[in-house]
Coordinates of C-alpha atoms and ligand atoms in Angstrom, one line a residue:
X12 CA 124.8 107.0 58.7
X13 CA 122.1 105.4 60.0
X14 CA 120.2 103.0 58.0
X15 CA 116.7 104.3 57.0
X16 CA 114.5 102.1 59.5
X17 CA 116.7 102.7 62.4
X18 CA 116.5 106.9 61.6
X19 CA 112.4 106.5 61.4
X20 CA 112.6 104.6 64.9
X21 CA 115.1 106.9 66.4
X22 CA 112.9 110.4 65.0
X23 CA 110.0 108.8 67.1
X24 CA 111.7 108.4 70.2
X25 CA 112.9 111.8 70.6
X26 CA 109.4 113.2 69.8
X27 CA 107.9 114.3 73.2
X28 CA 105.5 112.7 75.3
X29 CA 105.3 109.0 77.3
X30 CA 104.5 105.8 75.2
X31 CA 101.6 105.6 73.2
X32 CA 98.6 104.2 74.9
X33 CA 98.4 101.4 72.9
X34 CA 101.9 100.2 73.5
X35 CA 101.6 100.7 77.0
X36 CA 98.4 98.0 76.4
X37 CA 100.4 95.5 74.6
X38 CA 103.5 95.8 76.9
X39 CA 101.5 95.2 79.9
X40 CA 99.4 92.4 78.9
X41 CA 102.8 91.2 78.1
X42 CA 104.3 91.6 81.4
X43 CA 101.3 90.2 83.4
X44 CA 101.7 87.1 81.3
X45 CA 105.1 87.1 82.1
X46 CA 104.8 87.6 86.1
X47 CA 101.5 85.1 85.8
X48 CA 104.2 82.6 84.3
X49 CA 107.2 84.0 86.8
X50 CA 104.9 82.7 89.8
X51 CA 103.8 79.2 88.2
X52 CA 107.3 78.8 87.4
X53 CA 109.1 79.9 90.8
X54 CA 109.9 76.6 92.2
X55 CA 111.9 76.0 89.3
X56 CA 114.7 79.2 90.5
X57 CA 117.4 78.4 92.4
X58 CA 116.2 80.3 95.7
X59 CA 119.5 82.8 95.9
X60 CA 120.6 83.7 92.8
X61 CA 123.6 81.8 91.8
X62 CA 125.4 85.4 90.2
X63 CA 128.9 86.5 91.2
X64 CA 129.3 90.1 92.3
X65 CA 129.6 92.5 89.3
X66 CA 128.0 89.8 86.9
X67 CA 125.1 92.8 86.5
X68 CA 127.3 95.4 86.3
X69 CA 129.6 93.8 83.7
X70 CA 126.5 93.1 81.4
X71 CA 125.6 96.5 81.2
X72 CA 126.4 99.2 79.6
X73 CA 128.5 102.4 81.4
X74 CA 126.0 105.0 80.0
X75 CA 122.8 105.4 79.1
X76 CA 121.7 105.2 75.7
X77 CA 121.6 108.4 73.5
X78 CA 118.6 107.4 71.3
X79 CA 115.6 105.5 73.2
X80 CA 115.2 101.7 72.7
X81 CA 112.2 99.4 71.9
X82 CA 111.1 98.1 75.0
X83 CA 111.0 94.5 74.0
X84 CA 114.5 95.1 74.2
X85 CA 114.3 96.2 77.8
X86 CA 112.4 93.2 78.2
X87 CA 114.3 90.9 76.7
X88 CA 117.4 92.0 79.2
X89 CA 114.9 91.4 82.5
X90 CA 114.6 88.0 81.4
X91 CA 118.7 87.3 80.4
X92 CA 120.1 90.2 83.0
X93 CA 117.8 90.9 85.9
X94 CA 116.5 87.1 86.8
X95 CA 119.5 85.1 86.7
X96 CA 120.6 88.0 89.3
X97 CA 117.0 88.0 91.7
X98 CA 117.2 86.1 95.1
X99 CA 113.5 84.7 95.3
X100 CA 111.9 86.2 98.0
X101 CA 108.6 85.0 97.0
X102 CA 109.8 81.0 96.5
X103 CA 108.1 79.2 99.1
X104 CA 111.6 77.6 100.2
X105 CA 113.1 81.2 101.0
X106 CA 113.3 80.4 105.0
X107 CA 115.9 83.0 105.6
X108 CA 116.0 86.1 107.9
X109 CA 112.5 86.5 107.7
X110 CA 110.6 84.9 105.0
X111 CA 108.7 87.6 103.5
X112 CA 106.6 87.3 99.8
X113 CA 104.2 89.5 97.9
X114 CA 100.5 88.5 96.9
X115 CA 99.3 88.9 93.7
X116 CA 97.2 91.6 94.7
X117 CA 100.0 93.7 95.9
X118 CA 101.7 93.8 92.5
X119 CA 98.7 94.9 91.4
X120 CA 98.2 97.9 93.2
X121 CA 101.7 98.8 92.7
X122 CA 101.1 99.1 89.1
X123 CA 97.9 101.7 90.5
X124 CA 100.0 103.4 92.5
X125 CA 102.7 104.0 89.9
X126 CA 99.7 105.1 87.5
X127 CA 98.8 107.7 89.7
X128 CA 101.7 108.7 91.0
X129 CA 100.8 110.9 94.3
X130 CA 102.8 112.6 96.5
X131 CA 100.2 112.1 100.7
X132 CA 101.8 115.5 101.4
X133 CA 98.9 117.5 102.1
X134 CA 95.6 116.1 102.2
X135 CA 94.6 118.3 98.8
X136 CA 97.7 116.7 97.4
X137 CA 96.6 113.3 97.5
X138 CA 93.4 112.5 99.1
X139 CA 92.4 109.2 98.5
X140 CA 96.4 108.1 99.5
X141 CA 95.6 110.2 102.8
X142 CA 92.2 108.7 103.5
X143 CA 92.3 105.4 102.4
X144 CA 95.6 105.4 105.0
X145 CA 93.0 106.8 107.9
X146 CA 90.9 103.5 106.9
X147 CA 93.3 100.8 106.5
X148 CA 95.0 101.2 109.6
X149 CA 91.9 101.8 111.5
X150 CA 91.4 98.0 110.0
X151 CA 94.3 96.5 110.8
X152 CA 94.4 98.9 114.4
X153 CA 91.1 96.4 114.8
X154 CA 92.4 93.4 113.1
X155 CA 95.2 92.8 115.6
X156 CA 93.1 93.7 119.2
X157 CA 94.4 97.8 119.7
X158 CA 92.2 100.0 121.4
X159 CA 91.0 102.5 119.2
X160 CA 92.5 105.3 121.2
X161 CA 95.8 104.2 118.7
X162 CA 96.4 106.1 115.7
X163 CA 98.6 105.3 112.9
X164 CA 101.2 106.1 109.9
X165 CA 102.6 104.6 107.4
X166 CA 106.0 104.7 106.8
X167 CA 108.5 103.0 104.3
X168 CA 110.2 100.4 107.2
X169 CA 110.4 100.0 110.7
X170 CA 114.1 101.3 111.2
X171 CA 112.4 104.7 109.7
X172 CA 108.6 103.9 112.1
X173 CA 110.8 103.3 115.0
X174 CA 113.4 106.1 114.7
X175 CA 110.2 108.5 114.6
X176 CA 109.3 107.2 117.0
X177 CA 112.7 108.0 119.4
X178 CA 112.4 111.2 117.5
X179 CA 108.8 111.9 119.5
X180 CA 110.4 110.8 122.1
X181 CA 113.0 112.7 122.7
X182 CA 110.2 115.8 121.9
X183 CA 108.5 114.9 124.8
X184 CA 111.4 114.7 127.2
X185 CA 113.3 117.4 126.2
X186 CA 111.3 120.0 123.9
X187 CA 114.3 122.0 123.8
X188 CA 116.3 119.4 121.5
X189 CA 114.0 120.5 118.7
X190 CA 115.2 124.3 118.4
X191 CA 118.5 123.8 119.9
X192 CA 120.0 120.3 119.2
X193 CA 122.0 118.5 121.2
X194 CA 125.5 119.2 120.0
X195 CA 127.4 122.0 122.6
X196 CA 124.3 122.5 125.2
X197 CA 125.4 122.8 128.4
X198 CA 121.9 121.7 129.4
X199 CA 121.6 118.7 127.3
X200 CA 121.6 115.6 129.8
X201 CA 122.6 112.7 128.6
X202 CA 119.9 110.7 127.2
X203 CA 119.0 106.8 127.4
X204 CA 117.3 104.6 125.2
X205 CA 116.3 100.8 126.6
X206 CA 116.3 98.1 124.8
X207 CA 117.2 94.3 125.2
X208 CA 120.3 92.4 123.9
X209 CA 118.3 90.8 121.3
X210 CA 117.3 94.0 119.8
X211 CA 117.0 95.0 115.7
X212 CA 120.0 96.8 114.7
X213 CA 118.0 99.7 113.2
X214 CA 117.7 100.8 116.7
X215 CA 121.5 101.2 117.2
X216 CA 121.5 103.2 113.8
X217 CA 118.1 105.7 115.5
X218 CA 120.3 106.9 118.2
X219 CA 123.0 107.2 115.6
X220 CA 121.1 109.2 113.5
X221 CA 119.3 111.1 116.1
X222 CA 122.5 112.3 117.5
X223 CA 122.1 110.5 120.6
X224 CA 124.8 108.2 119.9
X225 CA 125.4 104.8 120.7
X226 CA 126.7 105.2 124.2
X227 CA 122.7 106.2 124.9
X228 CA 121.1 102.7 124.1
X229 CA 121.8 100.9 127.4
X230 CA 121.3 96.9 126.5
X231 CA 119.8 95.0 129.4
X232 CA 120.2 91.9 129.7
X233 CA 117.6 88.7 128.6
X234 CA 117.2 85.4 130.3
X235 CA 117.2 81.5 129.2
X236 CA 114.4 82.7 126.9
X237 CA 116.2 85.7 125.4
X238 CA 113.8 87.9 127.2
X239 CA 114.2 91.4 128.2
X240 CA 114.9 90.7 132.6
X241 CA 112.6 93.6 133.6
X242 CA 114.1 93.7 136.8
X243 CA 117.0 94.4 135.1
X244 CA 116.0 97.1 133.2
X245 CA 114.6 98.5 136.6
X246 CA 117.8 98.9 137.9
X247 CA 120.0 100.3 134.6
X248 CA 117.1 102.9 135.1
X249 CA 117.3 103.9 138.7
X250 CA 121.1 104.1 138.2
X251 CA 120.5 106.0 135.6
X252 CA 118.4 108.7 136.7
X253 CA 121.2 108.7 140.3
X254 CA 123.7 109.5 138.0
X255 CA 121.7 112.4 136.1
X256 CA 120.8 110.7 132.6
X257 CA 117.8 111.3 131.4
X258 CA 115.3 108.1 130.2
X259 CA 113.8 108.9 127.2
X260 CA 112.3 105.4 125.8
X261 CA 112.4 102.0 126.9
X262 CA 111.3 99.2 123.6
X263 CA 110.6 96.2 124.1
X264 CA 110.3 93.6 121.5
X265 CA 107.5 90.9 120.8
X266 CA 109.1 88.3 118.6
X267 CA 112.8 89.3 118.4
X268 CA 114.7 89.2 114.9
X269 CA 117.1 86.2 116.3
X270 CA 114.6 84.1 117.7
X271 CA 111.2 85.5 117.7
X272 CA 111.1 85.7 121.7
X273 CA 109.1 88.2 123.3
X274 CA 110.6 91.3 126.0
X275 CA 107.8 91.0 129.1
X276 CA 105.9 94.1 128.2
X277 CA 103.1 94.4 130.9
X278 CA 106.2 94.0 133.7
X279 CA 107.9 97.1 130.9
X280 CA 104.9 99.1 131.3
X281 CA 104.8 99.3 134.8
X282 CA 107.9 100.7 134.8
X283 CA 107.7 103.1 132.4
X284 CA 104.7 104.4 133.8
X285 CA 106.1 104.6 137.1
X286 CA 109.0 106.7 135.7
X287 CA 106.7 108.6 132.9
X288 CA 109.0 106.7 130.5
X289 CA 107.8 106.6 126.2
X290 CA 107.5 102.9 125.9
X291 CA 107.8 101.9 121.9
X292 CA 107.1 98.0 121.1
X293 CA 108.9 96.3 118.5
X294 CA 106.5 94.3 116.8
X295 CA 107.5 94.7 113.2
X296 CA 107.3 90.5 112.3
X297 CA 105.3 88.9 115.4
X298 CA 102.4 92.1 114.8
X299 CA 100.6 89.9 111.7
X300 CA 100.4 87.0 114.0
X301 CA 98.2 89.2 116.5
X302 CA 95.0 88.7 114.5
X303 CA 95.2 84.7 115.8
X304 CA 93.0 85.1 118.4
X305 CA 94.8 82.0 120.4
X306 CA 98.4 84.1 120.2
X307 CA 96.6 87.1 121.7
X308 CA 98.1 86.3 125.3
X309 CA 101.9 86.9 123.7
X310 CA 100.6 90.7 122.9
X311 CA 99.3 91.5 126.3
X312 CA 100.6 95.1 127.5
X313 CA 101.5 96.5 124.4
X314 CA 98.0 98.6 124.4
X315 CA 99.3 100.6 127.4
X316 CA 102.7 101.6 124.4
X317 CA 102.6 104.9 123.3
X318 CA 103.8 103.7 120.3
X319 CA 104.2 100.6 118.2
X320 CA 105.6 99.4 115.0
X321 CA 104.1 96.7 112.6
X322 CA 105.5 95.6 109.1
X323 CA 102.7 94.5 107.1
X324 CA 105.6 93.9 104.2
X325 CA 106.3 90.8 106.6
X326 CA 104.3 88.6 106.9
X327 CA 100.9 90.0 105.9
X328 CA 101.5 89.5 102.2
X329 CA 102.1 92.8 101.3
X330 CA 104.5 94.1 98.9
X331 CA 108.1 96.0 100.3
X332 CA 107.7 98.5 101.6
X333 CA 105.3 99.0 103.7
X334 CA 105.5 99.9 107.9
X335 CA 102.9 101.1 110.6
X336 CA 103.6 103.3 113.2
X337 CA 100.8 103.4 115.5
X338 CA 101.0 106.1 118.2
X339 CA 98.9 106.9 121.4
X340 CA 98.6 110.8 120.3
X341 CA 99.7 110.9 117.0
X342 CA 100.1 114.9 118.1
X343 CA 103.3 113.6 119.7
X344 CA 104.8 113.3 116.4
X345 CA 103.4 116.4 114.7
X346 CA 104.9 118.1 117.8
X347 CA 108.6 116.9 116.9
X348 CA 108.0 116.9 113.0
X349 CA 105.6 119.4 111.9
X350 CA 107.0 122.9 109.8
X351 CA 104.8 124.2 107.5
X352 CA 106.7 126.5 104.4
X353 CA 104.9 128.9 102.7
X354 CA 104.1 127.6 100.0
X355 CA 102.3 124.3 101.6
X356 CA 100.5 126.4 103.7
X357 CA 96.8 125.9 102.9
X358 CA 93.4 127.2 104.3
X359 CA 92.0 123.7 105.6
X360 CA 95.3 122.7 107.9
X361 CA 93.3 122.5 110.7
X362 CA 90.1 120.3 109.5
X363 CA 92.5 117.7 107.4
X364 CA 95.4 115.4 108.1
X365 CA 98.2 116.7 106.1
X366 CA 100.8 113.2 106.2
X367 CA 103.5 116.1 105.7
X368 CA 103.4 116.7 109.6
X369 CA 104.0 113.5 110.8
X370 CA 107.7 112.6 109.3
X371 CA 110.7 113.8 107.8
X372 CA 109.5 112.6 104.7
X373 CA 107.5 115.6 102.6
X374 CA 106.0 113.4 99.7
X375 CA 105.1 110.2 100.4
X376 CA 104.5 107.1 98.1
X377 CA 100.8 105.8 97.6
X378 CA 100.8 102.9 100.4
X379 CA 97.7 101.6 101.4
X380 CA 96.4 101.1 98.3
X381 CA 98.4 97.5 98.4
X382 CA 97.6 96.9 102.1
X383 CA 93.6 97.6 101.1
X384 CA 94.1 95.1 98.5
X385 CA 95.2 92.6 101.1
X386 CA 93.0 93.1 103.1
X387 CA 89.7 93.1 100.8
X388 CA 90.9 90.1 98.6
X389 CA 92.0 87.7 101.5
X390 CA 89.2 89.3 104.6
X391 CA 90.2 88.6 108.1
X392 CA 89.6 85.1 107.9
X393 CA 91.5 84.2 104.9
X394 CA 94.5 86.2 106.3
X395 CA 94.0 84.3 109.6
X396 CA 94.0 81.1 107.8
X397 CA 97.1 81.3 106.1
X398 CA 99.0 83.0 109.1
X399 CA 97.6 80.0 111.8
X400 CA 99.1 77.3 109.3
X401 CA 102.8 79.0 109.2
X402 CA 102.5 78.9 112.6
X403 CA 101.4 75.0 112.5
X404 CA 104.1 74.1 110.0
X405 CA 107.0 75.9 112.1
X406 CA 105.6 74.1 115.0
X407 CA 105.6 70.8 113.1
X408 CA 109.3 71.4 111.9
X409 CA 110.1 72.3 115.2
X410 CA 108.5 68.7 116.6
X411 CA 110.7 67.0 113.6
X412 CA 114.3 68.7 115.1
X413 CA 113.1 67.4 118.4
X414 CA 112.5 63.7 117.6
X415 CA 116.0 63.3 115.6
X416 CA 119.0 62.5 117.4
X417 CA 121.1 64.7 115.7
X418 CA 119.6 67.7 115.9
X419 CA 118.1 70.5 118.7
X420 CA 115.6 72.8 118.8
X421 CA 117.5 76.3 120.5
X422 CA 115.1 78.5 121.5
X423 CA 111.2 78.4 122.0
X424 CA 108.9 78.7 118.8
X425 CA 105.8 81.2 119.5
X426 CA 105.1 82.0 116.0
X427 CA 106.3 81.1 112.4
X428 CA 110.5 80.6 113.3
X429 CA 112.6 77.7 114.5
X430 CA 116.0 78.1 115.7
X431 CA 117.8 74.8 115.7
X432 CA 121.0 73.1 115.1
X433 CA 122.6 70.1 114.3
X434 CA 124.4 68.3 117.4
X435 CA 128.1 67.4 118.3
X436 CA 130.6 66.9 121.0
X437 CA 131.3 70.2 121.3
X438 CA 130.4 73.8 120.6
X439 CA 134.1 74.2 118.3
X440 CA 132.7 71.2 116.0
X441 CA 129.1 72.0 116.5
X442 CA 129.5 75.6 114.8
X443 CA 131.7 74.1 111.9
X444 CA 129.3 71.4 111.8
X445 CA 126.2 73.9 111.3
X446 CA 127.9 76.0 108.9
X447 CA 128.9 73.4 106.3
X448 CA 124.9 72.7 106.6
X449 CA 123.9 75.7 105.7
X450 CA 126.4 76.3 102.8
X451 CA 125.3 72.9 101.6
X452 CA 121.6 73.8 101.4
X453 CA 121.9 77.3 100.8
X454 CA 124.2 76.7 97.6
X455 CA 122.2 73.8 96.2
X456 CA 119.4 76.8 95.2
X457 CA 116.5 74.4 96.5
X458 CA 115.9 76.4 99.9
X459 CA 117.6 79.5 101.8
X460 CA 117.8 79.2 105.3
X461 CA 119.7 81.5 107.7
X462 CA 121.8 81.7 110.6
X463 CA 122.2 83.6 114.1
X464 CA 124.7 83.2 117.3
X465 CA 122.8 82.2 120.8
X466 CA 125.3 82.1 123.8
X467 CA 128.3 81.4 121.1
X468 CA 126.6 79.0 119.5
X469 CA 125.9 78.9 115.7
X470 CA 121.8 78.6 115.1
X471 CA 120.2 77.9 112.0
X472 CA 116.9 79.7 111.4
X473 CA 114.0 78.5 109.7
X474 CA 111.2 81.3 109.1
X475 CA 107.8 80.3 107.4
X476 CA 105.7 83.1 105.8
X477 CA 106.0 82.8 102.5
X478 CA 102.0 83.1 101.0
X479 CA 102.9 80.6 98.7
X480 CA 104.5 77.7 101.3
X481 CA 102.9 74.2 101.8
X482 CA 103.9 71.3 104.4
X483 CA 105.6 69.4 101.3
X484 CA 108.2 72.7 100.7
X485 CA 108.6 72.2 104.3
X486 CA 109.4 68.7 103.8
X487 CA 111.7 69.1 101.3
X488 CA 114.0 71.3 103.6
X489 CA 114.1 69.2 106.1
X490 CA 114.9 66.6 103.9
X491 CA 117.5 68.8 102.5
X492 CA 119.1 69.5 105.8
X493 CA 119.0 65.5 106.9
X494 CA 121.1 65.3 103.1
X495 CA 123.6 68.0 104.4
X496 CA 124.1 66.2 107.9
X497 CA 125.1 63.5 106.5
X498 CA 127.3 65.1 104.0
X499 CA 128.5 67.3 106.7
X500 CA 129.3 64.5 109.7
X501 CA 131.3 62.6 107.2
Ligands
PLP4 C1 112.6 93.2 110.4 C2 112.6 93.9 111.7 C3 113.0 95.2 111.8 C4 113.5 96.1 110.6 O1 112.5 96.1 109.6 P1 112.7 97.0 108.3 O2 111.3 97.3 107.9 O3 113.5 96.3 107.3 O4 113.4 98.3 108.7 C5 113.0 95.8 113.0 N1 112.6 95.1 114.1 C6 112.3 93.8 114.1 C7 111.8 93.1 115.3 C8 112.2 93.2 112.8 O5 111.9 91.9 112.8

């Protein structure tokens, strides 16, 4: 038996309905105080959490519960459970992979979009999701220098923008692939996607997914710079087309995910359009910096793209997820994508934008809201501001590696990322040597930095983006890495 409180609390949990309204008010003034103290306090997290595998799983239970809980209990469990086990994205010393963090304002309009809860669809379905879309990435289409012939969607990431972008495609090389697939046509040629050596990963998994397979992405090879050669690419695509393969889609990247270098578009351009070629840029980190008007110069070509990729949840402050695919004729897309059922048919298909048509996905999640936020709280100029002086501090970081004897910077710095290492006689002791460094700072919890491999050699990575970083976090980590040298060389 249950004693008589506990039966009272239990009988009004399994009443129907959500929460009362006036819990809901208590509990969330509650949890804005306590993500209000969660930012004032971040610096004091060890950056990666400092959790074993399973320690989560082990605290919880192996089944729900049968009766609901109070939430403070819930609550109570975040703060014991769920934070010892949270990697810090948002500490201003997270300077792995890419550093990435939310504003304030984003968490804010996730809590709206939660609220409301639409499914972009069909227009009718959600149409202040749909239009508010139309508007934000007409803004940030003007923000970063596009010609306003581009037209965009939001999607969740840039492995999902940029395999929609294969998808469309592959549409308009081969319209038959929609109906008939590719699996046991005697027609099918093989198909070819371009790409450089330094290219994201989520590529290899597109042509994976989109049943082109692996042996279809042809990597060409980069120079000293880790750029795309686009004489290179020139050739793999004349001896391609000899040798009856068909070219589908050449991307080239501007600021790579190893070391931020940048594929020669203009010289990519020409070629596609000389072989009527899809050309899709890669610019899912280096697109925020496009709004400097001083870096410009490192975008030029990538308005003659008929598509391109940007993740605003990057380094534009706005919550995960959140990716842009612009496209030259956004019809391209509807052509590979759109099927209408029954029962979403509707009378005003052809005077609305139904997001249904442009994707695999049918409901989509409320995006722009957060990106709107962004963008009206911070304005150009404040977004600008704080994007020019992550670009100043890498540079300064950058001028610190190259003034120490021990260290080297590895591979040019044209936005927010340094790759250097720590020297030593050779490559053998150099690699060891730049491992230990990284273990050393990485499990002290005061930074996160990351690593990548440049001809066989072991780079550390240093990304700046986080919308709460100074020059004394930056400081502090390089303090932190002279510590772990030393510690290191012993
Ligand atoms: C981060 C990144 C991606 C993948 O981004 P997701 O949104 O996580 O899929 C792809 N390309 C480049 C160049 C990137 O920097």
């Amino acid at each position: 038996m249950l004693p008589a409180g506990d039966r009272a609390f239990m009988e009004k949990m399994t009443q129907f309905g959500d929460m009362p309204t006036d819990d809901f008010r208590r509990y969330g003034y509650e949890i804005v105080d306590r993500l209000a103290d969660y930012f004032e306090r971040i610096e004091e997290f060890p950056v990666l959490s400092q959790i074993q595998p399973d320690d989560v799983k082990k605290a919880l239970p192996t089944s729900a519960p049968e009766f609901g809980e109070a939430f403070s209990a819930v609550l109570d469990d975040v703060d014991n459970i769920i934070l010892p086990a949270v990697t810090h994205w948002n500490h201003p010393n997270f300077h792995g992979l890419f550093s990435t963090s939310t504003s304030s304002v984003g968490v804010f309009a996730e809590m709206f979009a939660a609220a409301f809860d639409m499914k972009a669809m069909l227009w009718r379905t959600a149409p202040a999701s749909t239009e508010l879309e139309d508007v934000v990435l007409d803004w940030l289409r003007q923000m970063t220098g596009l010609p306003d012939i581009f037209e965009g969607i939001i999607y969740d990431t840039a492995s999902v923008s940029t395999m929609h972008a294969i998808a469309a495609a592959r549409e308009r090389a081969d319209p038959n692939s929609r109906k008939s697939g590719l699996a046991g046509r005697a027609d099918a040629p093989r198909m070819r996607v371009y790409v450089s050596e330094h290219v994201h990963s989520s590529i290899d998994k597109s042509v994976i997914t989109l049943g082109l397979g692996l042996e279809s992405l042809r990597k060409i090879e980069t120079n000293e710079r880790f750029e795309m050669r686009a004489e290179k690419l020139a050739e793999a695509i004349e001896e391609d087309i000899a040798a009856g393969i068909l070219p589908i889609c050449v991307i080239p990247t501007i600021g790579t995910t190893s070391t931020t270098s940048i594929d020669p578009v203009a010289a990519v351009a020409d070629i596609c359009e000389k072989h009527g070629i899809w050309m899709h840029v890669d610019a899912a980190y280096s697109s925020s910096a496009a709004i400097l008007p001083e870096l410009q110069p490192l975008f030029d070509g990538w308005e003659r793209a008929d598509s391109i990729v940007m993740n605003p949840h990057k380094w534009f402050f706005t919550p995960f997820d959140l990716s842009v695919l612009y496209c030259r004729d956004l019809d391209d897309l509807k052509k590979a994508f759109s099927l209408v059922p029954e029962y979403l048919r509707t009378d005003d298909a052809a005077s609305v934008k139904n997001g249904m048509d442009y994707g695999i996905q049918l409901g989509r999640r409320f995006r722009s809201l957060k990106l709107w936020f962004v963008m009206r709280y911070f304005g150009r100029a404040g977004l600008i501001v704080r994007i020019r002086e992550h670009c100043r501090l890498a540079r300064l970081f950058a001028s610190w590696v190259n003034e120490s004897p021990n260290w080297e910077v590895a591979a040019p710095v044209p936005f927010a990322l340094v790759c250097f290492r720590a020297k030593a006689a050779d490559t053998d002791t150099a690699n060891s040597l730049n491992e230990e460094i990284m273990r050393i700072v990485n499990s002290s919890g005061k930074a996160y930095i990351s690593h990548t491999k440049l001809d066989g050699k072991i780079t550390l990575r240093l990304s700046v983006g986080s919308v709460h970083v100074e020059e004394r976090h930056i400081e502090k980590v390089w303090r932190l890495l002279e510590a772990a040298f030393e510690q290191a060389a012993k």
